[in-house]
C-alpha atoms as a printed R data frame, in Angstrom:
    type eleno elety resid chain resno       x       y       z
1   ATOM     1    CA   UNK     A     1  76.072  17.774  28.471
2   ATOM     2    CA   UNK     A     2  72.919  18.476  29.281
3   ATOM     3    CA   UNK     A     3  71.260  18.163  25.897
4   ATOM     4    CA   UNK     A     4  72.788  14.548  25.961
5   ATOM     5    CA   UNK     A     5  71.284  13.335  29.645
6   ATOM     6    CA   UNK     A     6  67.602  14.511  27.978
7   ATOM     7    CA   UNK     A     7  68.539  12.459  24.425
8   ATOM     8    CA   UNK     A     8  69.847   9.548  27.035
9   ATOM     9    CA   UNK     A     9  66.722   9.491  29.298
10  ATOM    10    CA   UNK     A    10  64.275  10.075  26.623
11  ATOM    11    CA   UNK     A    11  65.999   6.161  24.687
12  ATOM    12    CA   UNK     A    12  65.011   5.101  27.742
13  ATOM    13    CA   UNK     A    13  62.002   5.697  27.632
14  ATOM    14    CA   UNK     A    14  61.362   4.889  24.369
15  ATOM    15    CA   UNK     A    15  63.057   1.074  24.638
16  ATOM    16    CA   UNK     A    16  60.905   0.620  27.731
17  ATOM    17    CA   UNK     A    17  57.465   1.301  25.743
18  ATOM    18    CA   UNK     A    18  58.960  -0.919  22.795
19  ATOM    19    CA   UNK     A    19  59.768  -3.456  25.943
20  ATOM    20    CA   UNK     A    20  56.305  -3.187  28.070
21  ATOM    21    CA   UNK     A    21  54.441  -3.094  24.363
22  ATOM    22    CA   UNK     A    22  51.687  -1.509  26.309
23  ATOM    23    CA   UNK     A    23  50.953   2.471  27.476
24  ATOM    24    CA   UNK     A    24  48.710   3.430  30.741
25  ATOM    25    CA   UNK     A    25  47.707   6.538  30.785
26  ATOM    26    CA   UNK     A    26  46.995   7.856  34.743
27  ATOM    27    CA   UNK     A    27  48.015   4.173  35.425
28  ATOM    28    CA   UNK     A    28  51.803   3.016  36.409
29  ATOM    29    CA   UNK     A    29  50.738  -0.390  35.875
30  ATOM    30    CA   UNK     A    30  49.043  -0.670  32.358
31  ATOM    31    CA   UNK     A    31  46.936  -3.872  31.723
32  ATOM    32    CA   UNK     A    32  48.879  -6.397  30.069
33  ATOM    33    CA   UNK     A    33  46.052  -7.234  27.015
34  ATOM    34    CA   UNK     A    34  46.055  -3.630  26.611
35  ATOM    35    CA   UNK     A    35  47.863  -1.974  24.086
36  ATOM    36    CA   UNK     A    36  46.533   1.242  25.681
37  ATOM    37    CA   UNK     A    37  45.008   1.516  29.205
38  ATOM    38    CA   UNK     A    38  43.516   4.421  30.557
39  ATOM    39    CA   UNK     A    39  42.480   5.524  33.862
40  ATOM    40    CA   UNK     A    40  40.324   8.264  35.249
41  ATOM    41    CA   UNK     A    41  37.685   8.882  37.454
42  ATOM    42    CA   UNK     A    42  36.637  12.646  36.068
43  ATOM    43    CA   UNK     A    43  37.456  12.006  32.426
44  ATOM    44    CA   UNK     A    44  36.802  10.241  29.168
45  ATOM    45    CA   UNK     A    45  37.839   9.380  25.705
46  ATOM    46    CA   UNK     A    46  37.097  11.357  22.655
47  ATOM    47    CA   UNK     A    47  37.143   9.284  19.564
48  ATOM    48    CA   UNK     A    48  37.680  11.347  16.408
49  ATOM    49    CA   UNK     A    49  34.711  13.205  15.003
50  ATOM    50    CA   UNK     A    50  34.281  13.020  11.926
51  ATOM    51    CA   UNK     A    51  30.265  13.557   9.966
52  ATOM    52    CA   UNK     A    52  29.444  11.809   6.640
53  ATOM    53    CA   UNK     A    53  30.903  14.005   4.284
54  ATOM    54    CA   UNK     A    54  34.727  14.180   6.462
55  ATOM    55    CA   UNK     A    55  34.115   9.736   6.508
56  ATOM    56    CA   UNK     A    56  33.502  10.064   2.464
57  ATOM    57    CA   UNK     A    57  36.780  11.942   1.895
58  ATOM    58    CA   UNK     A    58  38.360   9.211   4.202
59  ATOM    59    CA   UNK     A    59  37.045   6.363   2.083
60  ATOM    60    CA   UNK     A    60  39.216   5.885  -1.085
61  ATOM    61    CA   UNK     A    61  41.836   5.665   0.882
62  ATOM    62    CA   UNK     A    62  40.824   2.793   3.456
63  ATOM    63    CA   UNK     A    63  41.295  -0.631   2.667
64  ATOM    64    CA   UNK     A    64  40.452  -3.923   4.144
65  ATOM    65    CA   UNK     A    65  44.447  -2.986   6.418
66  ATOM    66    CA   UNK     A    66  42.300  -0.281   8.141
67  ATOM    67    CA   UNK     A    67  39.243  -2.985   9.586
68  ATOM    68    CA   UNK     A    68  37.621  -1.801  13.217
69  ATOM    69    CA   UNK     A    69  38.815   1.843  12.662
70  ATOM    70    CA   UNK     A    70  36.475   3.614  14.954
71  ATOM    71    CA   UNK     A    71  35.323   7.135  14.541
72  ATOM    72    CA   UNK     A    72  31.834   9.177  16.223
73  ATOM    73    CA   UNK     A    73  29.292  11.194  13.924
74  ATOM    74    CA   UNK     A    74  28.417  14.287  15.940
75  ATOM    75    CA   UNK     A    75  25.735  15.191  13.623
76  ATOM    76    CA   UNK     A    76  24.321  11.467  13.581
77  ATOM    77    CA   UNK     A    77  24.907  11.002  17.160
78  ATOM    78    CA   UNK     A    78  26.575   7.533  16.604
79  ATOM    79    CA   UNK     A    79  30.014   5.578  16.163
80  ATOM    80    CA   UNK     A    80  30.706   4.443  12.824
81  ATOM    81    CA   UNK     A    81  33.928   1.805  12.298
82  ATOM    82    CA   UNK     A    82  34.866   0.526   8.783
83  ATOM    83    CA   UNK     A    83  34.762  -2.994   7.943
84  ATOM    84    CA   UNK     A    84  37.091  -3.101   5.360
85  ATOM    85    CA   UNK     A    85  34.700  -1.924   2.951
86  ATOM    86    CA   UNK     A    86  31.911   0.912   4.304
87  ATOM    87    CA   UNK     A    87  30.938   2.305   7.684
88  ATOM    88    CA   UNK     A    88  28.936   0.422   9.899
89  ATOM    89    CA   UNK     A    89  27.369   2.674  12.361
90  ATOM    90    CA   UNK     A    90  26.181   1.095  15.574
91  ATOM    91    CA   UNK     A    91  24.102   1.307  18.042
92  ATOM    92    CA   UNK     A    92  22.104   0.398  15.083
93  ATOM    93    CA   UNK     A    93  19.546   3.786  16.072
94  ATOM    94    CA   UNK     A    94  20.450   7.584  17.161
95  ATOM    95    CA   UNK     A    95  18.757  10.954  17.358
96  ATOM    96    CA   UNK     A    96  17.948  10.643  13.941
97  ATOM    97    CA   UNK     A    97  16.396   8.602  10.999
98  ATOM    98    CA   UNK     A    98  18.572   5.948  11.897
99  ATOM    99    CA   UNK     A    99  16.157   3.061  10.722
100 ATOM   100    CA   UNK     A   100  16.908   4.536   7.104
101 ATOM   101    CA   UNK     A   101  20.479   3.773   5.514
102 ATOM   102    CA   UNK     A   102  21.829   5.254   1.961
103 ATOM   103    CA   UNK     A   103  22.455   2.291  -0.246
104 ATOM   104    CA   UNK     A   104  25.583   3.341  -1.467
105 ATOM   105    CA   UNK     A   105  27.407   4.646   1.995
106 ATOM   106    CA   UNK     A   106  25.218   3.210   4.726
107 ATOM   107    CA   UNK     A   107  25.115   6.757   6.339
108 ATOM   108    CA   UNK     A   108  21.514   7.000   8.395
109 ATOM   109    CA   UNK     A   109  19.701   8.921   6.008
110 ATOM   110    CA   UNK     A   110  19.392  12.657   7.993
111 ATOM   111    CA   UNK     A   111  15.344  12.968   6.180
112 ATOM   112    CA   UNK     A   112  12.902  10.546   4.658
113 ATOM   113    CA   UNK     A   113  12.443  13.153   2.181
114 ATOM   114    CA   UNK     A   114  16.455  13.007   0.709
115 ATOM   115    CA   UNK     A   115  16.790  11.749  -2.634
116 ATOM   116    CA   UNK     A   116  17.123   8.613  -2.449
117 ATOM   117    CA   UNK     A   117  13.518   7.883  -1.860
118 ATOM   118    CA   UNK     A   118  12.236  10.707  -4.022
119 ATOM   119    CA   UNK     A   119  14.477  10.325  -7.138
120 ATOM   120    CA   UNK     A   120  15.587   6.538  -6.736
121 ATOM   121    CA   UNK     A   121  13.997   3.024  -5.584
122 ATOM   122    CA   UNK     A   122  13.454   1.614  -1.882
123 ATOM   123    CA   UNK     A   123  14.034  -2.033  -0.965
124 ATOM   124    CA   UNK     A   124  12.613  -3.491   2.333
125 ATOM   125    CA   UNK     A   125  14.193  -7.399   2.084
126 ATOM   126    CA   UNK     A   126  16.532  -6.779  -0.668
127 ATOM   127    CA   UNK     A   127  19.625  -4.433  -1.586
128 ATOM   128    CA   UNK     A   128  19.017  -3.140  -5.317
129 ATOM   129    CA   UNK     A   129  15.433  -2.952  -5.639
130 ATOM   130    CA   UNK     A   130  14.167  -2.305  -9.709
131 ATOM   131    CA   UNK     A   131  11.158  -0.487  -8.823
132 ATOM   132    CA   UNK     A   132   9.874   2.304  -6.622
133 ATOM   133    CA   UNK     A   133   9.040   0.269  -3.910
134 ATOM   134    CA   UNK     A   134  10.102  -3.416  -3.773
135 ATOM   135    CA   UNK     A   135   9.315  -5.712  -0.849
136 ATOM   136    CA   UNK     A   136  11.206  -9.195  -0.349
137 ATOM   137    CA   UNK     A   137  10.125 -11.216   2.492
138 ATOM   138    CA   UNK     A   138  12.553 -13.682   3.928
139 ATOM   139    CA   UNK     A   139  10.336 -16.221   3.639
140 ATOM   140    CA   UNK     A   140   7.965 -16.859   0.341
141 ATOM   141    CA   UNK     A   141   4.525 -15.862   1.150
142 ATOM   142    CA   UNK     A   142   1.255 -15.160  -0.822
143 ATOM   143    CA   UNK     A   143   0.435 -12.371   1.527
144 ATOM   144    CA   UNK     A   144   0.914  -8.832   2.083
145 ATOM   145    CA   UNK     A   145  -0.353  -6.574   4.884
146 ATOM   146    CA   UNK     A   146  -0.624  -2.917   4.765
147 ATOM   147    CA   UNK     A   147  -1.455  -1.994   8.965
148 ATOM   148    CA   UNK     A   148  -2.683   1.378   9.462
149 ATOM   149    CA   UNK     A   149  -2.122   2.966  13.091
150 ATOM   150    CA   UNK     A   150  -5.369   1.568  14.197
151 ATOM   151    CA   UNK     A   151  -4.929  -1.947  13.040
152 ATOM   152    CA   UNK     A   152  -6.661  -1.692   9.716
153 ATOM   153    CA   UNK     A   153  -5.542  -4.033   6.889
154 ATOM   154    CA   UNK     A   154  -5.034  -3.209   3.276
155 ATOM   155    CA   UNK     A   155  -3.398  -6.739   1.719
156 ATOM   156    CA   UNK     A   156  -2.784  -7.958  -1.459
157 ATOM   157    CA   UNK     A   157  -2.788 -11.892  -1.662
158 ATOM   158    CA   UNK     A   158  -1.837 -13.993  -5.044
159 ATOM   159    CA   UNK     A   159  -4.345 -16.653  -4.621
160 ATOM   160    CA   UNK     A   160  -3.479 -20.616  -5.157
161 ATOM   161    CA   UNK     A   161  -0.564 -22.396  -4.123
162 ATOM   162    CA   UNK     A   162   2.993 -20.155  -3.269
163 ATOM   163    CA   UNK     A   163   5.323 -20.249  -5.575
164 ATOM   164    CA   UNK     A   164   3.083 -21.228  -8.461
165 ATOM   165    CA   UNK     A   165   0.954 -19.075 -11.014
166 ATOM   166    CA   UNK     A   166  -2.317 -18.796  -9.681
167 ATOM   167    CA   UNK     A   167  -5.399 -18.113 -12.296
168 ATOM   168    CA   UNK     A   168  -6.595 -15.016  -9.965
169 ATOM   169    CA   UNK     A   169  -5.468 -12.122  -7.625
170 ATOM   170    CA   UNK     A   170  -7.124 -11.008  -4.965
171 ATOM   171    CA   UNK     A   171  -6.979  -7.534  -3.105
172 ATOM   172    CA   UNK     A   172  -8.926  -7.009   0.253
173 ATOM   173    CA   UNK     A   173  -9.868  -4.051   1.669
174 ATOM   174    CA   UNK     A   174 -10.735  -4.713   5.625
175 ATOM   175    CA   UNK     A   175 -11.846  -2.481   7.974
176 ATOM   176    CA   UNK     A   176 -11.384  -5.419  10.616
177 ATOM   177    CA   UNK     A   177  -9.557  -8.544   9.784
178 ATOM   178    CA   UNK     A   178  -8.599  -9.470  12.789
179 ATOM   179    CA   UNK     A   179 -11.115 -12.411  12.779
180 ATOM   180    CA   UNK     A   180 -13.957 -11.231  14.238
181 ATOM   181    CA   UNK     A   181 -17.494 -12.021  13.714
182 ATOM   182    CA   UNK     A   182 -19.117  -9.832  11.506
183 ATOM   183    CA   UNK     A   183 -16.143  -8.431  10.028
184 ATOM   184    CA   UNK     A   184 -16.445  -6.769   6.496
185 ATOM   185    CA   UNK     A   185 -14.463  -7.396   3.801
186 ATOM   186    CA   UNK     A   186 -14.402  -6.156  -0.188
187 ATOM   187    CA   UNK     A   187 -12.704  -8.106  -2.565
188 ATOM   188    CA   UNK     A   188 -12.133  -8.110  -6.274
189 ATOM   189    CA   UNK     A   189 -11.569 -11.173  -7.755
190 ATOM   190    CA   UNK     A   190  -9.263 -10.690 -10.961
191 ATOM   191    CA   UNK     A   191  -8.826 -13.506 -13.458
192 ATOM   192    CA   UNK     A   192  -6.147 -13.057 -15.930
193 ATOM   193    CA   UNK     A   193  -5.909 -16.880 -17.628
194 ATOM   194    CA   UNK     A   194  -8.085 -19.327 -19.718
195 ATOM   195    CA   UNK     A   195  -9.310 -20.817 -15.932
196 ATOM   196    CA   UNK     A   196 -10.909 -17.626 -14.823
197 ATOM   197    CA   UNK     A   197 -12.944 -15.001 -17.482
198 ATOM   198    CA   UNK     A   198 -14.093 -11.911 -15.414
199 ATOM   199    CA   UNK     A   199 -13.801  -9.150 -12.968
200 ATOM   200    CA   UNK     A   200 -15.475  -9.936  -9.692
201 ATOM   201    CA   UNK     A   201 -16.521  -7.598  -7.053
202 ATOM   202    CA   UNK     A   202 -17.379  -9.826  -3.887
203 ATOM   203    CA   UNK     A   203 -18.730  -8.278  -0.350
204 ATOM   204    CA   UNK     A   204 -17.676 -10.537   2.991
205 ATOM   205    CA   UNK     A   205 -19.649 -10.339   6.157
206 ATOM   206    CA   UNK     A   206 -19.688 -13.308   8.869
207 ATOM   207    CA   UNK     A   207 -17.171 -15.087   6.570
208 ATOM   208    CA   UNK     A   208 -19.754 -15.945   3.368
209 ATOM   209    CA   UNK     A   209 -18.565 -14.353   0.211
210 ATOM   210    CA   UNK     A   210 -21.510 -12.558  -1.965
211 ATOM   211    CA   UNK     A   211 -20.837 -11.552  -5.418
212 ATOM   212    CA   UNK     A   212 -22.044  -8.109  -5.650
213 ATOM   213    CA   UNK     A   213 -20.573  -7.257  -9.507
214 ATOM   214    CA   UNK     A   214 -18.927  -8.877 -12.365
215 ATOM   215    CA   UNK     A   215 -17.719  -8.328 -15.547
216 ATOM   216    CA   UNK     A   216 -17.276 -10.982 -17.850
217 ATOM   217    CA   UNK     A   217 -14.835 -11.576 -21.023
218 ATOM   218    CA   UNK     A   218 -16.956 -10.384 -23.376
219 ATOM   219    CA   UNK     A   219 -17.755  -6.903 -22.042
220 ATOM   220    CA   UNK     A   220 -21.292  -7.671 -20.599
221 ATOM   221    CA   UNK     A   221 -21.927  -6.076 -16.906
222 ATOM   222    CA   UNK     A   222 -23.511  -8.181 -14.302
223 ATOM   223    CA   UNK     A   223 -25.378  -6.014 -11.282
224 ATOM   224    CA   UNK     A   224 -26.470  -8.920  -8.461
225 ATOM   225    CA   UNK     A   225 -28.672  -6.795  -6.288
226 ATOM   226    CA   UNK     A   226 -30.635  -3.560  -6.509
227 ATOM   227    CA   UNK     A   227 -29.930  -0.974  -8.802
228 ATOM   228    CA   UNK     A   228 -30.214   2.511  -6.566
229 ATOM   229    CA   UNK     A   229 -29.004   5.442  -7.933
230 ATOM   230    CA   UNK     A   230 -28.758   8.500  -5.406
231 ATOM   231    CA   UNK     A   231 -29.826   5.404  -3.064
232 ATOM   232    CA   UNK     A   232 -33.917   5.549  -4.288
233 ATOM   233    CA   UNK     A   233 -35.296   1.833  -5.487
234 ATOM   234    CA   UNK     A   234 -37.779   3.253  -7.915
235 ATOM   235    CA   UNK     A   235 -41.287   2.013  -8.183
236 ATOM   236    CA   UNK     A   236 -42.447  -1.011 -10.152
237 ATOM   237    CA   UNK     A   237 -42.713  -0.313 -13.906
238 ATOM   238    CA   UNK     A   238 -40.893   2.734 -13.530
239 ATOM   239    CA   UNK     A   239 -37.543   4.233 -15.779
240 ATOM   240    CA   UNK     A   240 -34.341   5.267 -15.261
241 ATOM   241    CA   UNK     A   241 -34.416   8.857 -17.063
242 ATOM   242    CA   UNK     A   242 -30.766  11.043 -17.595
243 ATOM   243    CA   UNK     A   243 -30.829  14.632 -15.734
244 ATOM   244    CA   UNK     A   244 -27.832  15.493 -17.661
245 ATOM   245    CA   UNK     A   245 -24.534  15.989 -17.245
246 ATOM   246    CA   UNK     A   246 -23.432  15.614 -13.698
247 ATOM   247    CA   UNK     A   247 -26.840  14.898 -11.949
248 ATOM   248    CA   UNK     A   248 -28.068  12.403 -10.955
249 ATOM   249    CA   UNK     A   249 -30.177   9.884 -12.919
250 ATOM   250    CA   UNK     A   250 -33.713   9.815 -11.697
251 ATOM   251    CA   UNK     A   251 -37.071   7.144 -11.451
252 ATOM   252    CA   UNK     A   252 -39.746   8.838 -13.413
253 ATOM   253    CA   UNK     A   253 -42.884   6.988 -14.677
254 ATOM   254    CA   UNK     A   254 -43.618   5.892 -18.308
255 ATOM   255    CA   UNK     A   255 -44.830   9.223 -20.154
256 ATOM   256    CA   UNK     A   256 -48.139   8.637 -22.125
257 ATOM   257    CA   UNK     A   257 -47.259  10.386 -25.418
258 ATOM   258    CA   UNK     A   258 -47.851   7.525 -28.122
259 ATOM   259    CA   UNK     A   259 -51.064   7.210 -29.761
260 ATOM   260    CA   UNK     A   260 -50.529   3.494 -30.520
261 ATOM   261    CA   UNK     A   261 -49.390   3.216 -26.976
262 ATOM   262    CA   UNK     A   262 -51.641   4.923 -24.672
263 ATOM   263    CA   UNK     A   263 -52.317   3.877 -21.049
264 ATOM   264    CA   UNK     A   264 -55.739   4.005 -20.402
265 ATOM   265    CA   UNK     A   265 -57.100   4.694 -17.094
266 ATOM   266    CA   UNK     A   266 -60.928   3.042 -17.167
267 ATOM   267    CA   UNK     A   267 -62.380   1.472 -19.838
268 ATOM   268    CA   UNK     A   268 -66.580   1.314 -19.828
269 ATOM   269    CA   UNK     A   269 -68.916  -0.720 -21.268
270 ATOM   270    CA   UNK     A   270 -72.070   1.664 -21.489
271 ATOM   271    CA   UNK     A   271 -74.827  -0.567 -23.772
272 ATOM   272    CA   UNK     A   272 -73.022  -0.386 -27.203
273 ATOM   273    CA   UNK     A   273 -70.281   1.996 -26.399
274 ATOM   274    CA   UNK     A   274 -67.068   1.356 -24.879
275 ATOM   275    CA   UNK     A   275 -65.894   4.381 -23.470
276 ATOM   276    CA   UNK     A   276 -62.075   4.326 -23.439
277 ATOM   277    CA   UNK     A   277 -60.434   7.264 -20.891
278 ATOM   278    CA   UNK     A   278 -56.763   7.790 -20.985
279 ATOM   279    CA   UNK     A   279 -54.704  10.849 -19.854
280 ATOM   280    CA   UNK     A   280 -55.294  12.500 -23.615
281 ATOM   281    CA   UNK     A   281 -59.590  12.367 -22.974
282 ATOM   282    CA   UNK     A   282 -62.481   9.984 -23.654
283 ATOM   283    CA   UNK     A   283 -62.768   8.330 -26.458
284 ATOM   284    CA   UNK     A   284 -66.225   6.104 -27.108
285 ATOM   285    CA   UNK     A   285 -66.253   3.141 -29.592
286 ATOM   286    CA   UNK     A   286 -69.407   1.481 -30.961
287 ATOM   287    CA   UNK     A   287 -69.068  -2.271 -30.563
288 ATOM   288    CA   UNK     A   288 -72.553  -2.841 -31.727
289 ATOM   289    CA   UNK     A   289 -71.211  -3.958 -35.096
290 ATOM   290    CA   UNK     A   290 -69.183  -6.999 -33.701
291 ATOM   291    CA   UNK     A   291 -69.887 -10.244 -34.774
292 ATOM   292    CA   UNK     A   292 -69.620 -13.296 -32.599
293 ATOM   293    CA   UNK     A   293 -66.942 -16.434 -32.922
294 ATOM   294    CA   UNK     A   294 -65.345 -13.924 -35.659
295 ATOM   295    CA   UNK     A   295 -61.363 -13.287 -35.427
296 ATOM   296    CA   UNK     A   296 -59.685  -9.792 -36.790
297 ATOM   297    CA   UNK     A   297 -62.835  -7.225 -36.577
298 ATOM   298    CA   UNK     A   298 -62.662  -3.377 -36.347
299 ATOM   299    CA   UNK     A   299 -64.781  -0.692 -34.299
300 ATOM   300    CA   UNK     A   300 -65.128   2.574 -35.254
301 ATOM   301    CA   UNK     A   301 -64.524   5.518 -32.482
């Protein structure tokens, strides 16, 4: 008899959840819009814990049925629910790397270092990115900033009009781009088409463009400037003489060890003798037997 009132009262229970279509839990009067509806003023909810490997085993069984099934990473600090076709974690940002997503699961990437920036590609604007590191912008643009921590610019800019081939690239190096007077910029000025034919090499200060070094189509080198090697202009109607390997080059002045080509240091006219001095000695010619108003004569020494 007993074991019959406990059947009896526990179909009456039952038929009034079917009936109420609603549970409270430390509430007599469940909300209504609730399916569930729990109070407490010293106690919470724990969702199901489950890390990236325990979701993975879950996945080829969920289906688009299972939508806004909710579960917590305790290892990524943050709630993941499926969409009906991966986990979406949200807040978008935890403990962790959570700016970095695997492709393939959208799990926050635990370290930059993982595979799938060491071994595969990285897209920033696009999903399946073909190269190492491939960068989409949402809007077409020409431009491309690198900023360091302290503001510094590295860019690469496709000259001419977006979205057309242009007959040169351009790649800047500036240690202050932010507009300011005196700012200094490199850039090399690369033509690639029938429009352009060399290499450029241009220095930027004030905003004027100099061309500092070019290289044409044919091979020939173009210096515009001073040539200073080790940073030392030389003296007029000196060379540029080789140390050898790995030194330096060096200024030196013309060596006077031709016969044919002698530099002479004073020259005198002494009655009939010219007395030629050079670094080799004197040397004295008699001039006595020139002729006047007569072309192609010799003097003997």
């Amino acid at each position: 008899m007993r074991s019959r009132c406990l059947i009896f009262i526990f179909n009456l229970i039952t038929l009034s959840l079917h009936a109420q279509n609603n549970v409270g839990v430390g509430t007599l009067t469940p909300n209504a819009n609730a399916a569930l509806d729990v109070e407490a003023n010293d106690k919470g909810i724990l969702i199901p814990r489950l890390d990236a490997a325990q979701r993975a085993a879950m996945t080829g069984s969920l289906t688009a049925t299972e939508r806004g099934l909710l579960v917590f990473d305790p290892t990524d600090i943050l709630f993941y629910y499926w969409d009906g076709i991966t986990w979406i974690s949200f807040p978008s940002t935890g403990a962790s790397d959570a700016d970095w997503y695997d492709i393939i699961t959208n799990d926050v990437t635990p370290d930059i270092s993982a595979d799938i920036y060491t071994l595969g590609n990285v897209g920033i604007g696009n999903s399946s990115p073909v190269s190492s590191l491939q960068v989409t912008g949402v809007t077409t643009s020409d431009n491309y900033d690198i900023i360091d921590s302290d503001g510094g610019y590295v860019r690469a800019m496709q000259g001419g009009t977006t979205g057309i081939p242009a007959p040169n690239f351009h790649f800047h190096l500036l240690p202050d781009y932010n507009a300011q007077a005196g700012a200094t910029e490199i850039k090399m000025h690369y033509g690639f088409n029938s429009d352009v034919n060399d290499h450029s090499f241009y220095s930027k200060n004030s905003g004027a463009n100099v061309e500092i070094f070019r290289i044409d189509d044919s091979g020939n080198t173009f210096l515009l400037g001073d040539f200073r090697p080790n940073d030392l202009p030389g003296n007029a109607g000196q060379v540029l003489q080789s140390q050898g390997a790995n030194a330096s080059p060096l200024w030196v002045d013309i060596a006077d060890n031709s016969a044919t080509n002698e530099l002479l240091i004073s020259a005198v006219l002494n009655g009939t003798n010219l007395e030629l001095t050079d670094g080799g000695g004197t040397v004295i010619a008699n001039v006595n037997s020139l002729l006047d108003n007569t072309d192609d004569q010799n003097i003997d020494s």
